[in-house]
mmCIF file of C-alpha atoms and ligand atoms in Angstrom:
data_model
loop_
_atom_site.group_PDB
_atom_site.id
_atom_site.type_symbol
_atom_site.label_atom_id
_atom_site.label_comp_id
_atom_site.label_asym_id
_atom_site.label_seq_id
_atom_site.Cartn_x
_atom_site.Cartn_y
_atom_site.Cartn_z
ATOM 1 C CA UNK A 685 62.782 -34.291 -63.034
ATOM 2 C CA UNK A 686 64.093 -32.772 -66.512
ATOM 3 C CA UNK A 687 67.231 -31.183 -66.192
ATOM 4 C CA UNK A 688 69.419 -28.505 -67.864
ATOM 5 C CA UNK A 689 73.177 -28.373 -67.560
ATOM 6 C CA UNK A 690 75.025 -24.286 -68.590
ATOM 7 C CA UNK A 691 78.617 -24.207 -68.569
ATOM 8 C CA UNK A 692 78.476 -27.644 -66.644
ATOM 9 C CA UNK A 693 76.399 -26.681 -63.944
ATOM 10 C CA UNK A 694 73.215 -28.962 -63.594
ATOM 11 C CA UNK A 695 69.868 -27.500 -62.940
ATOM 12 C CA UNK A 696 66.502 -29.019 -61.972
ATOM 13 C CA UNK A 697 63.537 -28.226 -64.133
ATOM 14 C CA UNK A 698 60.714 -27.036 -61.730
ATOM 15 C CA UNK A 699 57.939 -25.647 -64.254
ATOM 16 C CA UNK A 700 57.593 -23.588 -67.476
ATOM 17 C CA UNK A 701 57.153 -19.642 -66.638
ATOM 18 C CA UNK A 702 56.074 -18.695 -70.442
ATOM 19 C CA UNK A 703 56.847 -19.815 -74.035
ATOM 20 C CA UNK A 704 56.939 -17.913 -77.400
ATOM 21 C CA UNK A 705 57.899 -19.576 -80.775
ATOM 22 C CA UNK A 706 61.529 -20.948 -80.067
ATOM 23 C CA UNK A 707 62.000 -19.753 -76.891
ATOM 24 C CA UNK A 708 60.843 -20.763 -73.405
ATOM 25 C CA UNK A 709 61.215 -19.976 -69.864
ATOM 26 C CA UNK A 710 61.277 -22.238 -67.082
ATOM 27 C CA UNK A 711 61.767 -21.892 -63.082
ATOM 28 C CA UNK A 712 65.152 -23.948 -62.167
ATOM 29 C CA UNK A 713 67.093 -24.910 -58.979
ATOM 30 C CA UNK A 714 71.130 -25.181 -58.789
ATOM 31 C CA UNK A 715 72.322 -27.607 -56.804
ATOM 32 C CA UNK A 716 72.122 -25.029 -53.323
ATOM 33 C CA UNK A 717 68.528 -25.231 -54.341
ATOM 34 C CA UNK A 718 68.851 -21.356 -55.294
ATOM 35 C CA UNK A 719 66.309 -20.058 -57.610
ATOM 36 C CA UNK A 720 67.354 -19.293 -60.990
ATOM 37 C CA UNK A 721 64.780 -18.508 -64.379
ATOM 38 C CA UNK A 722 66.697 -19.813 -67.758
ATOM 39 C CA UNK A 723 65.926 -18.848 -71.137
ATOM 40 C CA UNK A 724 65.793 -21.466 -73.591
ATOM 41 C CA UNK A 725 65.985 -20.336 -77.576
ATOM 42 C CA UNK A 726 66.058 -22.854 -79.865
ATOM 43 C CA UNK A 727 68.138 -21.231 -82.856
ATOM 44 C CA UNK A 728 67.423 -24.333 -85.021
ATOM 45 C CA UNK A 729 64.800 -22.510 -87.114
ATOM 46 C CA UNK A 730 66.165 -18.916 -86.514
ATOM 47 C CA UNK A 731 67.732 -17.379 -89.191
ATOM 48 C CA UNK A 732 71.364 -15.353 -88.818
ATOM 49 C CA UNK A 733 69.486 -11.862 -88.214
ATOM 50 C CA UNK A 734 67.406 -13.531 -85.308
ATOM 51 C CA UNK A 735 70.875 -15.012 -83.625
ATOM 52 C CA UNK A 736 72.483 -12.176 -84.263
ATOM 53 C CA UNK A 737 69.507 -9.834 -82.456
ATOM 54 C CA UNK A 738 69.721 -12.288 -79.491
ATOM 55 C CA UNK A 739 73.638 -12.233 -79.088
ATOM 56 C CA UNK A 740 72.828 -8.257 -79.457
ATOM 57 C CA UNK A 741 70.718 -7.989 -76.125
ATOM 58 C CA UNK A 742 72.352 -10.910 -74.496
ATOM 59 C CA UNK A 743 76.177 -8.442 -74.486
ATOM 60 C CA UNK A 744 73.832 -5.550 -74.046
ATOM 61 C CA UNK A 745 72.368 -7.293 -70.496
ATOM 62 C CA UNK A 746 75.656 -8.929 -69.900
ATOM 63 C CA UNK A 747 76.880 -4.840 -69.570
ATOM 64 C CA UNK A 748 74.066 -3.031 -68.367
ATOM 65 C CA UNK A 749 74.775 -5.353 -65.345
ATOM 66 C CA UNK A 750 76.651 -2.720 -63.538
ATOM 67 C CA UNK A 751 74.608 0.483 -63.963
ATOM 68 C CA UNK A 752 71.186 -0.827 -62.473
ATOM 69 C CA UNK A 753 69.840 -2.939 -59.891
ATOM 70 C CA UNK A 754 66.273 -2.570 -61.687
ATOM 71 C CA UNK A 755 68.199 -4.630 -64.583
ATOM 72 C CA UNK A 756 67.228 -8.380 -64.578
ATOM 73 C CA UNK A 757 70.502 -10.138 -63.386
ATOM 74 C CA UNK A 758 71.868 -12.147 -66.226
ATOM 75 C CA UNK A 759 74.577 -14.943 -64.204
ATOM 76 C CA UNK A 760 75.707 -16.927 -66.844
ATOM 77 C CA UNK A 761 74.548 -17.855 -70.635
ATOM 78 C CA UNK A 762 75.863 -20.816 -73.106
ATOM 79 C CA UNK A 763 75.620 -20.028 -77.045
ATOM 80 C CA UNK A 764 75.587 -22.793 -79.488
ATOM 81 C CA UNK A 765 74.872 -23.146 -83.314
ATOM 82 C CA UNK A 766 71.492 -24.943 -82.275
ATOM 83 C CA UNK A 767 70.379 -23.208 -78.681
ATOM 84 C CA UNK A 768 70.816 -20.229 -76.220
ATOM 85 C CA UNK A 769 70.654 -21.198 -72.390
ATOM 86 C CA UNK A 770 70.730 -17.533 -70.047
ATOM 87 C CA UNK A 771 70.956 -18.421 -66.603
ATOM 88 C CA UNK A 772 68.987 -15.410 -64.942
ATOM 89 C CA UNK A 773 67.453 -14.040 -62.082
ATOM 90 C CA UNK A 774 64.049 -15.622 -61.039
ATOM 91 C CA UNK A 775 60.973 -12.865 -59.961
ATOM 92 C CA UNK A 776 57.863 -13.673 -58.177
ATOM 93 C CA UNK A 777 55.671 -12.135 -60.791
ATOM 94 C CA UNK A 778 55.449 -10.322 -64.187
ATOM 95 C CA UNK A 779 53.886 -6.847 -63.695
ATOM 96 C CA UNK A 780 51.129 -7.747 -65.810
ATOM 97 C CA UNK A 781 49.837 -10.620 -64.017
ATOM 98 C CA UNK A 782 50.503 -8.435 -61.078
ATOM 99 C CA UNK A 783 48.333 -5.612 -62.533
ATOM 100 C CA UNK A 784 45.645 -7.957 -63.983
ATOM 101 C CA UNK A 785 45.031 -9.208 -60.324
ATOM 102 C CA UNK A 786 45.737 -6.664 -58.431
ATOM 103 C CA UNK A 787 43.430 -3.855 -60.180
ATOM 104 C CA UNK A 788 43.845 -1.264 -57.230
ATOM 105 C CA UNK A 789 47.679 -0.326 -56.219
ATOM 106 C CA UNK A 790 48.834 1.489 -53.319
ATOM 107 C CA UNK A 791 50.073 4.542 -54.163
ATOM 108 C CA UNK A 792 53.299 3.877 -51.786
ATOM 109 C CA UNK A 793 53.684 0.941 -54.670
ATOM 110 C CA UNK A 794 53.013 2.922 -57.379
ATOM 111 C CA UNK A 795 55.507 5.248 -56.767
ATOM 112 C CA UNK A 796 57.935 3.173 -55.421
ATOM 113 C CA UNK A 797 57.556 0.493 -59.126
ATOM 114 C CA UNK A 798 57.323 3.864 -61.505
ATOM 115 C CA UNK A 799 60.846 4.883 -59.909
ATOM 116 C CA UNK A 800 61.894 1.354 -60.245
ATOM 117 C CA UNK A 801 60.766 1.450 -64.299
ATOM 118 C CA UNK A 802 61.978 5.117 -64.300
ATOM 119 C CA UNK A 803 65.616 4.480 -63.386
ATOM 120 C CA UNK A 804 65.506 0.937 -65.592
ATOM 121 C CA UNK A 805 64.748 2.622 -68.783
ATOM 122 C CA UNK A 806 66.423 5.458 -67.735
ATOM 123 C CA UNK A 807 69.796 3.233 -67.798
ATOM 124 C CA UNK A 808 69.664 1.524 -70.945
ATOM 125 C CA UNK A 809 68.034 5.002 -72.714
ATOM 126 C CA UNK A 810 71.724 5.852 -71.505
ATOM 127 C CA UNK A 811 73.545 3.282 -73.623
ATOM 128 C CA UNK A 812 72.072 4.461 -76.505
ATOM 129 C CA UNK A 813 68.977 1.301 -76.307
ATOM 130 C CA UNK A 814 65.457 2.611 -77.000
ATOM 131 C CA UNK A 815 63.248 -0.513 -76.233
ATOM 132 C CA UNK A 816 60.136 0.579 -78.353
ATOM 133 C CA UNK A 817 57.675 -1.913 -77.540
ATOM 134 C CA UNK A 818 57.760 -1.457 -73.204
ATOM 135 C CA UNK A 819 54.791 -3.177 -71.906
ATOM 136 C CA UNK A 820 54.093 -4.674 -67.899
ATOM 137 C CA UNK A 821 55.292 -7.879 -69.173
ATOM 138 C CA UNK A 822 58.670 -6.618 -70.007
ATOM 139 C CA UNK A 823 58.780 -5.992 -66.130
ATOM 140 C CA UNK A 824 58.917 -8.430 -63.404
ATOM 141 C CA UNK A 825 58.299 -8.061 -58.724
ATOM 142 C CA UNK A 826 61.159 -9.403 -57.562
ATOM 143 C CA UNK A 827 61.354 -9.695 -53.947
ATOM 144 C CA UNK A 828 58.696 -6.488 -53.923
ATOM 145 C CA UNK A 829 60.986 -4.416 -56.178
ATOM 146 C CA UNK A 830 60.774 -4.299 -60.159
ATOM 147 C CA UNK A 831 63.098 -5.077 -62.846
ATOM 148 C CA UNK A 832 63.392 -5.069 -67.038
ATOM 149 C CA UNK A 833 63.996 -8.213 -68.058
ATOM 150 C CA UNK A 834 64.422 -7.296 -71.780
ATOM 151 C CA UNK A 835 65.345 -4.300 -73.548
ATOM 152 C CA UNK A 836 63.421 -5.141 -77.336
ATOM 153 C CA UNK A 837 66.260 -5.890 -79.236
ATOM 154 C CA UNK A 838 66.104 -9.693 -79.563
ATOM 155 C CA UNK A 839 63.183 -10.668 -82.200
ATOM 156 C CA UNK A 840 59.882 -11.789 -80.345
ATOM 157 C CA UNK A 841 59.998 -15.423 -82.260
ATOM 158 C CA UNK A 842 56.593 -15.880 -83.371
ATOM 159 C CA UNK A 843 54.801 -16.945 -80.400
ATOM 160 C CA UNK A 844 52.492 -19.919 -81.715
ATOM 161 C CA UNK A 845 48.593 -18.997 -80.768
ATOM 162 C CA UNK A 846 48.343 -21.736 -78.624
ATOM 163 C CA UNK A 847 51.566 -20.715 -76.295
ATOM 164 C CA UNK A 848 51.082 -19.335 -73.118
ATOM 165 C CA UNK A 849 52.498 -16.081 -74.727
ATOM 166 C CA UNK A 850 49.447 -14.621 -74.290
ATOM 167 C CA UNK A 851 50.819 -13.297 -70.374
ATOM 168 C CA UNK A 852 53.503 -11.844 -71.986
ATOM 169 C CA UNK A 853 51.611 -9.007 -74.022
ATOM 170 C CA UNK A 854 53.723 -9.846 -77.236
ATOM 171 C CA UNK A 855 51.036 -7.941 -80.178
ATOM 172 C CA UNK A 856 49.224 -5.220 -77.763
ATOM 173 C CA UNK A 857 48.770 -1.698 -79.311
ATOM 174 C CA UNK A 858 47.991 -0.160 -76.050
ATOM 175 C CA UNK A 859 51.374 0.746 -75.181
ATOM 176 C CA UNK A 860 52.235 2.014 -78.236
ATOM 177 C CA UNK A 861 53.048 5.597 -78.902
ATOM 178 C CA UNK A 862 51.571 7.936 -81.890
ATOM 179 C CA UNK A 863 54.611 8.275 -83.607
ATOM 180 C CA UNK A 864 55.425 4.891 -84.054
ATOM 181 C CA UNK A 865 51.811 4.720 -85.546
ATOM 182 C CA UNK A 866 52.630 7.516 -87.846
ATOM 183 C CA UNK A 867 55.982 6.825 -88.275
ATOM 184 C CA UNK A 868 56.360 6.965 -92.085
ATOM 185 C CA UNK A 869 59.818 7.636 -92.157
ATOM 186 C CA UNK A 870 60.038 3.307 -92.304
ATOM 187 C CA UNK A 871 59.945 2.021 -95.588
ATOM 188 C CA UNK A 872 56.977 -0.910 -95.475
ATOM 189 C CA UNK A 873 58.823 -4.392 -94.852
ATOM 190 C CA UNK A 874 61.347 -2.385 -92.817
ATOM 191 C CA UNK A 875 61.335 -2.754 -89.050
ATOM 192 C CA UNK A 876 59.767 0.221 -87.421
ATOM 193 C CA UNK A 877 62.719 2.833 -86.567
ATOM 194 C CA UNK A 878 63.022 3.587 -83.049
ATOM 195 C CA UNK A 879 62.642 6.762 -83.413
ATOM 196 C CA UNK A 880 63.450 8.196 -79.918
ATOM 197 C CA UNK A 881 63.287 7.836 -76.488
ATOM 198 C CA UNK A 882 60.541 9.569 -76.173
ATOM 199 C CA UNK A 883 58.677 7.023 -77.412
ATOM 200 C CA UNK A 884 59.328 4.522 -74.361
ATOM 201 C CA UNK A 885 57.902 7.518 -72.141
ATOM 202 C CA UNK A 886 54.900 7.275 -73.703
ATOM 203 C CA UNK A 887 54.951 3.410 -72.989
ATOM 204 C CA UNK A 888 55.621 4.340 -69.729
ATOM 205 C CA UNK A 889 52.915 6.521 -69.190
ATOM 206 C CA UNK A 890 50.443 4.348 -70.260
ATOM 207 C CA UNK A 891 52.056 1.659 -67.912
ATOM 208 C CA UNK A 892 51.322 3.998 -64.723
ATOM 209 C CA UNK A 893 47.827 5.114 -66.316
ATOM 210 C CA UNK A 894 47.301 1.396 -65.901
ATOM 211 C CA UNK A 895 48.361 1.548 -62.157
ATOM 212 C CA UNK A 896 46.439 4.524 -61.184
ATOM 213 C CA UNK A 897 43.001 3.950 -62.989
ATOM 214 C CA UNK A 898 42.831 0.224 -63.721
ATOM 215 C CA UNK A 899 43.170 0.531 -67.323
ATOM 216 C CA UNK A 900 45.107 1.479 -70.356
ATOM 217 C CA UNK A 901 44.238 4.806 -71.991
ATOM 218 C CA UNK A 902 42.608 3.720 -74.718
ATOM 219 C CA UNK A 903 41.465 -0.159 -73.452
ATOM 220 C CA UNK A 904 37.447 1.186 -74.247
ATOM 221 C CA UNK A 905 38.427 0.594 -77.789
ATOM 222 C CA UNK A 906 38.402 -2.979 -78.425
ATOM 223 C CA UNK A 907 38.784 -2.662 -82.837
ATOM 224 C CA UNK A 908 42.818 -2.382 -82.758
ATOM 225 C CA UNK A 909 42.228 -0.227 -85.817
ATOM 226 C CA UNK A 910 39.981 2.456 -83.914
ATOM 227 C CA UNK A 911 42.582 1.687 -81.438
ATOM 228 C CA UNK A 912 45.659 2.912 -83.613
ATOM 229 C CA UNK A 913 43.385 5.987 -84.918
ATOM 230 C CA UNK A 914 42.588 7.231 -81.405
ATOM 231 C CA UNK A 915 46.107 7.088 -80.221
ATOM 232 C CA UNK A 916 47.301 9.231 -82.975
ATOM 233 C CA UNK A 917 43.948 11.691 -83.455
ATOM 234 C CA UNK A 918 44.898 14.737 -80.993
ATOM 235 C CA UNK A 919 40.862 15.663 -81.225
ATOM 236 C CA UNK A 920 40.584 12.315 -79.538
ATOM 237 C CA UNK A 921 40.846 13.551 -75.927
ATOM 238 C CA UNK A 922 42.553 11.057 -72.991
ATOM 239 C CA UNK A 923 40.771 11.321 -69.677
ATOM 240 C CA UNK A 924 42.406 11.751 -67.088
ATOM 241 C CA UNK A 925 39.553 11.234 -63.770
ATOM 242 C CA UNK A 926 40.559 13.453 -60.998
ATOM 243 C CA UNK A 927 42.638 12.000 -58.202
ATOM 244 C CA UNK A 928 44.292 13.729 -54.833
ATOM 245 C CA UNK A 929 47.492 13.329 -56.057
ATOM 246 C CA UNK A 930 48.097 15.995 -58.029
ATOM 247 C CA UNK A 931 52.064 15.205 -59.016
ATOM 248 C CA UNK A 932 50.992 12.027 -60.193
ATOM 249 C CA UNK A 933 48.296 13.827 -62.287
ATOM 250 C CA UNK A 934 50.504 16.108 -63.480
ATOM 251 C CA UNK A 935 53.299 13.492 -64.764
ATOM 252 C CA UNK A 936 50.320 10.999 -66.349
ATOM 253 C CA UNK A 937 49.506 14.169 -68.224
ATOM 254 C CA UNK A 938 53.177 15.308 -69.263
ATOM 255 C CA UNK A 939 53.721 11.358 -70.746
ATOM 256 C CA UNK A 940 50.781 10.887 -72.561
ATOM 257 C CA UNK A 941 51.351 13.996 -74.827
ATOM 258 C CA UNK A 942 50.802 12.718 -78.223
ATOM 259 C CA UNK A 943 53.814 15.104 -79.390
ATOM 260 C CA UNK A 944 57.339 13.484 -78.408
ATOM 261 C CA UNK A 945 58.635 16.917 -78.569
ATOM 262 C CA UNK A 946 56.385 18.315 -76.113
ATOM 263 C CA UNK A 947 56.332 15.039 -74.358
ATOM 264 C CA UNK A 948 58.142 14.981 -71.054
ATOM 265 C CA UNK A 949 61.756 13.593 -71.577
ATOM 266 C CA UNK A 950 62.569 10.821 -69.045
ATOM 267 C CA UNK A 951 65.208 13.223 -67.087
ATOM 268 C CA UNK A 952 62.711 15.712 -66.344
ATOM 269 C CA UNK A 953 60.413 12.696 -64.952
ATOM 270 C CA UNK A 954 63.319 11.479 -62.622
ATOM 271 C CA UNK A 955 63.675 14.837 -61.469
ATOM 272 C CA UNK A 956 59.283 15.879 -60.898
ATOM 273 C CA UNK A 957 58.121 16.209 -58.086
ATOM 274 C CA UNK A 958 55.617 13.294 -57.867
ATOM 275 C CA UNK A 959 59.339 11.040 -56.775
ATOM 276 C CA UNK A 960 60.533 14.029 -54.790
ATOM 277 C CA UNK A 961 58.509 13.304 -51.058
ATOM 278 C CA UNK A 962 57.220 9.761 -49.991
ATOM 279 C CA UNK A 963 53.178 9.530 -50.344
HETATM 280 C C1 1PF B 2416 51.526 -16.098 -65.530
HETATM 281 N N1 1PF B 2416 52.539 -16.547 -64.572
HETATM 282 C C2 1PF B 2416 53.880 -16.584 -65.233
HETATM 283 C C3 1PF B 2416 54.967 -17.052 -64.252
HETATM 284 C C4 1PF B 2416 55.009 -16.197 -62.986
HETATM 285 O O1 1PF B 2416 55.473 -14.878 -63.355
HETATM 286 C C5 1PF B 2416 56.812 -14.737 -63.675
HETATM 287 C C6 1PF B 2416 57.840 -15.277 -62.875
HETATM 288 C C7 1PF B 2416 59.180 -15.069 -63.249
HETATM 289 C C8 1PF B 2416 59.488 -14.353 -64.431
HETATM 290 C C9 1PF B 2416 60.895 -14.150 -64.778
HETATM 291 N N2 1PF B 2416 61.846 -14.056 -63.819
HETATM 292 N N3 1PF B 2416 63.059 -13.873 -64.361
HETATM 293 C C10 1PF B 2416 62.908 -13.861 -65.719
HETATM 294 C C11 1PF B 2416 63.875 -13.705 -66.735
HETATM 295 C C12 1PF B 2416 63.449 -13.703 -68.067
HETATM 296 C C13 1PF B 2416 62.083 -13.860 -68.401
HETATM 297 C C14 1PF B 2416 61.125 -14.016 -67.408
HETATM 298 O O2 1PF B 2416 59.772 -14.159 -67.729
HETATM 299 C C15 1PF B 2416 59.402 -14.161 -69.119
HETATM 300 C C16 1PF B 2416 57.879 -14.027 -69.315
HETATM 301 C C17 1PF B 2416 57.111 -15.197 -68.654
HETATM 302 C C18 1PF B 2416 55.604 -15.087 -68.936
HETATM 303 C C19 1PF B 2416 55.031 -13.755 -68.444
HETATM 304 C C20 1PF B 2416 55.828 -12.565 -69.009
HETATM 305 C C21 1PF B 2416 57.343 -12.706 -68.731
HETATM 306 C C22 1PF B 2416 61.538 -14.024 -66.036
HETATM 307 C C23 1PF B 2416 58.463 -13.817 -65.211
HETATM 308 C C24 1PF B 2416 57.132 -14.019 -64.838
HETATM 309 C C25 1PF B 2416 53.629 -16.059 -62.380
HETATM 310 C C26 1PF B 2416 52.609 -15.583 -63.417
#
């Protein structure tokens, strides 16, 4: 078996979890067989912006550490001129494999993941991050509770077509709120400014659209660019199907107002009443 040695500590390769461009995740044991996940970036081909985005959200994890247990344990990494090694926490499952065969939820696990998501975002929105591109993938079950395992600020390398990337959502525009679609504040070539947080609500709320009626709000469109003009046309109405829980109702409705300043802010969601009593 391949091994991988951080900071002198040997680990056994047991498979690949996913793969972009430069950067690849595998399942590893320690010596106390313990279950670790290390991320591999190969900074061979990356140029100084790229290493300096992924030494950016490595200190940022390294910190947010101590606010949040629904922040992906980072125990160790190793930076060199050539590769990154982060020795992490390993889940069971990324939320969108989890979602993709799971279609129905419980609501008890609904509720229970949205606070989880809730109070993740909830701590790096505190440290002045906005992720901006919050998807299922960026989540992961571990031992049945769920975590962030990145907060957006490291580039997504290029995932070649023919990685496994595919799982991890990188490219999907149903997550993605109005604003950033009309954001013309940006001049073209420039990355996107994240404008606010209440962008990631939005991203949120499509997340627990997704876990209360099986799909995103606007997966019917299949032409991304009908796709980007329905999110952002206000005549284009969302449905919302009628369901007995009327909190939960209530808060899908409150995210997915295409108006961030109307839009719920992520305080007010912590405090509704949909995570005030247990289901
Ligand atoms: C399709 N198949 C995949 C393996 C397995 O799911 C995962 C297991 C562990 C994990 C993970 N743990 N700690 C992790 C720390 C960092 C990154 C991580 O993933 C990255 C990327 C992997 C591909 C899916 C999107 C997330 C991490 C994540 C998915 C079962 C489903």
């Amino acid at each position: 078996n391949e091994t991988i040695t951080i900071k002198g500590k040997q680990f056994i390769i047991l498979k690949m979890i996913g793969r972009g461009g430069s950067s690849k995740v595998y399942q590893v044991l320690d010596h106390k067989n313990q279950l670790f996940a290390v991320k591999y970036v190969n900074l061979e081909e990356a140029d100084a912006q790229t290493v300096e985005s992924y030494k950016n959200e490595i200190q940022h994890l390294n910190h947010l550490q101590l606010y949040s247990d629904q922040i992906i344990k980072l125990y160790d990494y190793e930076i060199t001129n050539s590769y990154i090694y982060m020795l992490m926490e390993c889940g069971n499952l990324d939320l969108n494999t989890w979602l993709r065969n799971r279609k129905t939820v419980t609501p008890l696990d609904r509720k229970f993941y949205w606070r989880n998501m809730l109070e993740a975002v909830h701590t790096i929105h505190s440290h002045g991050i906005i992720h901006s591109d919050l998807k299922p993938a960026n989540f992961v079950l571990v031992n049945g509770s769920v975590k962030l395992i990145d907060f957006g600020i490291a580039n997504t390398i290029q995932p070649d077509v023919t990685s496994i990337m595919k799982d991890s959502q990188v490219g999907t525009l149903s997550y993605m709120p109005p604003e950033a679609i009309k954001d013309t504040s940006s001049q073209p070539g420039q990355s996107r400014s994240k404008i606010c947080t209440k962008g990631d609500v939005w991203s949120l709320g499509c997340i627990l659209y997704c876990m209360t009626y099986g799909k995103t709000p606007f997966q019917s469109i299949t032409n991304q660019i009908a796709k980007l003009h329905a999110i952002i046309d206000t005549s284009h109405p969302i449905e919302f199907p009628d369901i007995s829980e009327k909190d939960l109702l209530d808060v899908l409705k409150s995210c997915l107002v295409r108006n961030p300043r109307e839009r719920i802010s992520l305080k007010e969601l912590l405090d509704h009443p949909y995570l005030q009593h247990s289901p």
